[in-house]
XYZ file of C-alpha atoms in Angstrom:
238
model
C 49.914 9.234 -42.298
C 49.999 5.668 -43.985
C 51.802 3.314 -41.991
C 52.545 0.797 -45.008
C 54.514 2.835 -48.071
C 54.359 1.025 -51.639
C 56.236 1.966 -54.406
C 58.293 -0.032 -57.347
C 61.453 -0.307 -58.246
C 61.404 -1.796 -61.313
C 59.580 -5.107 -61.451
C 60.167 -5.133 -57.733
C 57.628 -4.072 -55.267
C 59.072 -2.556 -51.997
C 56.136 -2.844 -49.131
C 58.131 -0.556 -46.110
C 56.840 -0.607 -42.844
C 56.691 2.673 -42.051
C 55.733 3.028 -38.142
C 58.309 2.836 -35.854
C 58.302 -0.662 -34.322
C 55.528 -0.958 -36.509
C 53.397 -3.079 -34.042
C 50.199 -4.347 -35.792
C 46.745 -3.146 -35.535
C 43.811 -2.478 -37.933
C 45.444 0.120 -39.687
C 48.594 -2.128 -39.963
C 46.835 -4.823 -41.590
C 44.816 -2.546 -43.783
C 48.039 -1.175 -45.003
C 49.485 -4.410 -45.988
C 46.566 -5.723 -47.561
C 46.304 -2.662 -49.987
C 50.246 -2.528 -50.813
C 49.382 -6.692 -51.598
C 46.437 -5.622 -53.514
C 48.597 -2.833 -55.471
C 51.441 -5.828 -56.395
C 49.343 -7.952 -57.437
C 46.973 -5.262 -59.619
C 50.478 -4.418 -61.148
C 51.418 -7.359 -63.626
C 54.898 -6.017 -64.309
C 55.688 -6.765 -60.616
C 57.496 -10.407 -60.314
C 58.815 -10.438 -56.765
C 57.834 -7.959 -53.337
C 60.480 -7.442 -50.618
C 59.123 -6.313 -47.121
C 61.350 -3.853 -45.330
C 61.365 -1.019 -42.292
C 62.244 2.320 -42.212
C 62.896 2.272 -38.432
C 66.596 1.404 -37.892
C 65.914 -1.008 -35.123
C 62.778 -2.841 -35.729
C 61.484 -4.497 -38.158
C 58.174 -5.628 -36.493
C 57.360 -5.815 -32.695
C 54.199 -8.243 -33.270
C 50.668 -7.117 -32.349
C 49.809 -3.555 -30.734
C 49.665 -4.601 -27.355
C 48.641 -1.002 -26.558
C 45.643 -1.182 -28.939
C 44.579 -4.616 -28.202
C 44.249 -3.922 -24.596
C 42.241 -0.586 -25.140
C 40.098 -2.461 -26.860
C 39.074 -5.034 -24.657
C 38.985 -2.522 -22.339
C 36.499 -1.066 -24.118
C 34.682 -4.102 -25.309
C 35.575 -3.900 -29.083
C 34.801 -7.540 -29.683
C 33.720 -7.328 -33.293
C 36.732 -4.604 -34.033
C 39.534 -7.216 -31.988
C 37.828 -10.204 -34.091
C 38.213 -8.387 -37.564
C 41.826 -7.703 -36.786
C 42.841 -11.299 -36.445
C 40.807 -11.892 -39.310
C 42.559 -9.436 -41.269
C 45.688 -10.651 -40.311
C 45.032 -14.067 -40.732
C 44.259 -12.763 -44.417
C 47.615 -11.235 -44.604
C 49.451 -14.376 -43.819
C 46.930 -16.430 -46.525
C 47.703 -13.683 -49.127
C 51.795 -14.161 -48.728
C 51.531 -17.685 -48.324
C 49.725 -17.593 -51.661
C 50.894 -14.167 -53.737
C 51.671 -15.109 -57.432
C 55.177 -14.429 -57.089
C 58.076 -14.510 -53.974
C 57.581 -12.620 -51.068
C 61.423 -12.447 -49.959
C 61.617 -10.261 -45.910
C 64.617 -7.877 -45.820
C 64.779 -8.476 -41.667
C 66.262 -5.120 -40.697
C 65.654 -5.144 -36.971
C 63.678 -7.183 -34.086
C 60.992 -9.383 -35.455
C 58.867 -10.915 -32.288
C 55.590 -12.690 -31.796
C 53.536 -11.756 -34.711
C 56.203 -10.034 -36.458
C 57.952 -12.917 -36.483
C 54.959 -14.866 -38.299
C 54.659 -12.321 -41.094
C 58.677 -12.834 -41.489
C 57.685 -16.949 -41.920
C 54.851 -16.344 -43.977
C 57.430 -14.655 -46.436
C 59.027 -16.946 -49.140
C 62.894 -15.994 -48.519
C 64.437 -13.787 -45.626
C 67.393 -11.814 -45.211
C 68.588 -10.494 -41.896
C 70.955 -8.016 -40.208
C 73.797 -9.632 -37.817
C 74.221 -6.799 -36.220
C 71.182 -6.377 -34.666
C 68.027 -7.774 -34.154
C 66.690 -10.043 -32.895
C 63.817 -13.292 -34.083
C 62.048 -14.131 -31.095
C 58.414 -16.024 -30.133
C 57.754 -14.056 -26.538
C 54.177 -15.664 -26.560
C 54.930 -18.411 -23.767
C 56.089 -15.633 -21.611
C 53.060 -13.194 -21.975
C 50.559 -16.376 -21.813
C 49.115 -16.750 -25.501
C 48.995 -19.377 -26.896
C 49.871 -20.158 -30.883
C 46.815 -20.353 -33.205
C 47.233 -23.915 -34.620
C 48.197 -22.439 -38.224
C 50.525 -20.367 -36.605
C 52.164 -23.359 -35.527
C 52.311 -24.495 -39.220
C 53.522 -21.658 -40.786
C 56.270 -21.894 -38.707
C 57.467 -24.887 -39.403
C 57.459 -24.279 -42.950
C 60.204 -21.434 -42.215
C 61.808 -22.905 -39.271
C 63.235 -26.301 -38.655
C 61.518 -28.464 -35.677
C 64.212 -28.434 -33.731
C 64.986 -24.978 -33.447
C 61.280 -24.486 -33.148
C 60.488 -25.897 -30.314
C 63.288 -24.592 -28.833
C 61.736 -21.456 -29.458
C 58.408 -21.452 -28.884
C 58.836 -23.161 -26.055
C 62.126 -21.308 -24.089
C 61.089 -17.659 -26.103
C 64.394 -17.236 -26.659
C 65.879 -14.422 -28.903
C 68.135 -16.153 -32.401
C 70.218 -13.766 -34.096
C 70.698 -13.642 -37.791
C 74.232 -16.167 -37.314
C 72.341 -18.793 -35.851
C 69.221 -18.404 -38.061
C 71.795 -18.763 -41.139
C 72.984 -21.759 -39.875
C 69.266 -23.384 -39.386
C 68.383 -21.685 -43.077
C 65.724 -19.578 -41.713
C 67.315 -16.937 -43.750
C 68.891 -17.269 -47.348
C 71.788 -14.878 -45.776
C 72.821 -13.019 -42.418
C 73.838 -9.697 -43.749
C 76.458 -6.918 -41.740
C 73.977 -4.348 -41.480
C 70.645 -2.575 -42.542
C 71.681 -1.505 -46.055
C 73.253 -4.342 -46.552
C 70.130 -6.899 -45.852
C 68.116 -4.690 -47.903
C 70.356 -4.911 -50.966
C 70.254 -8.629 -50.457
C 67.183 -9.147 -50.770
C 66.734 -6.793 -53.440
C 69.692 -8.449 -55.652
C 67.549 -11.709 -54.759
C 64.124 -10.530 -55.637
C 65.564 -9.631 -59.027
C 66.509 -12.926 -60.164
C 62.814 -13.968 -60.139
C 61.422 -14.222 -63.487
C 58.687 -16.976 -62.978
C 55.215 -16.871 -64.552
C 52.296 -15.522 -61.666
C 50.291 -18.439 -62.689
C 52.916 -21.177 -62.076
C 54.275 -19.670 -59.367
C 50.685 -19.060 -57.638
C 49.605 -22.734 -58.283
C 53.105 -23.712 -56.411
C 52.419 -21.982 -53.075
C 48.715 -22.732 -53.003
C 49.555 -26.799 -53.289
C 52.769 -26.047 -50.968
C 50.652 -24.416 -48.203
C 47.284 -25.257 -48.620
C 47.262 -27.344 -45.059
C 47.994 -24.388 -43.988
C 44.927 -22.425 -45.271
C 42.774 -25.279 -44.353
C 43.732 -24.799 -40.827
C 43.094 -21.010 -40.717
C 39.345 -21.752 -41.835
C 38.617 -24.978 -39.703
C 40.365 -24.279 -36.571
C 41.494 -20.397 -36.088
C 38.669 -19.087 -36.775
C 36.551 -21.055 -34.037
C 38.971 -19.855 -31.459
C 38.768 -16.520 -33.207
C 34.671 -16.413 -32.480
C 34.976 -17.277 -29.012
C 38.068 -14.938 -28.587
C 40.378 -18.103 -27.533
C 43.061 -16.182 -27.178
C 44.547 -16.179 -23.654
C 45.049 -18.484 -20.829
């Protein structure tokens, strides 16, 4: 069963993660990178909102489960494509031809709450759910473009604070920092949001392409010249 479900709702795209606390893995990444592919093969599509179907997550981060397994079993090659892949995932929102607005309908840590960063806009539940950066508590360290991506969604302040302390922000405080365009009651509620949001977008692909590549490309130079060392040599832990 797909874990990623794409469908369209007029000219919006709706990308749901569809896997419980959908934690990410090679089949994760696969799935998002085909829904991308699908918006972006569909011209009529002019914004994509990311959602869950699971009622209290919206994405746990990386498949700790899987990732283990596979060291265990000395999958370098397969653990090295992943990050790739992902890595590709982040370069491919940070660079879509139109916005990529997250309807934040449950937890978001560690690597789910990079692919909420990478997004354009966000919209979160306030009454639950949590945004949280556990890494300095399970010893990994940030890839260096992870660090940028970040702090072209979060504020430096609150940043720090959190990748430093790994403390959990709820939508309120988020709000208040802008991290997210609104902190919504519930589920349905965030979703609708975001969808009322995505609708307003009427912006040329080429325009709005050439935007994000100029806005971010720092970024994407970082992925190539430093991740992707630490990537080869499996850098990953301390």
């Amino acid at each position: 069963m797909p874990v990623i479900q794409y469908e369209t709702q007029g000219a919006i795209a709706v990308i749901t993660l569809d896997n419980s606390e959908n934690r990410q893995n090679p089949d994760f990444a696969a799935g998002l990178l085909d829904a991308l592919d699908q918006a972006e093969d569909n011209s009529a599509v002019k914004a994509v909102v990311i959602t869950s179907s699971d009622e209290k997550n919206w994405s746990q981060g990386i498949d700790l489960a899987w990732l283990m397994q596979a060291r265990q079993d000395q999958k370098t090659d397969e653990i090295k494509r992943f990050m790739l892949d992902m890595n590709t995932v982040f370069a491919r929102l940070l660079t879509a031809p139109f916005p990529i607005i997250a309807a934040i309908t449950g937890h978001a840590f560690g690597n789910g709450a990079m692919l909420a960063s990478c997004c354009d806009f966000r919209f979160m539940r306030s009454d639950r759910g949590y945004l949280c950066f556990p890494e300095v508590d399970i010893n990994i360290p940030f890839l260096p473009s992870m660090i940028a991506y970040n702090r072209k969604a979060i504020p430096e302040p609150l940043l720090n604070d959190m990748m430093l302390s790994g403390r959990r922000v709820a939508a309120s405080e988020l709000e208040q920092y802008r991290v997210v365009t609104a902190a919504l009651p519930d589920a349905q509620a965030t979703f609708d949001a975001a969808m009322e949001y995505a609708g307003q977008f009427k912006k040329g692909r080429k325009i709005f392409q050439a935007q994000k590549r100029r806005m971010h490309g720092h970024i994407l130079s970082i992925m190539d010249t430093k991740d992707k060392p630490l990537f080869e040599n499996l850098e990953l832990t301390v």
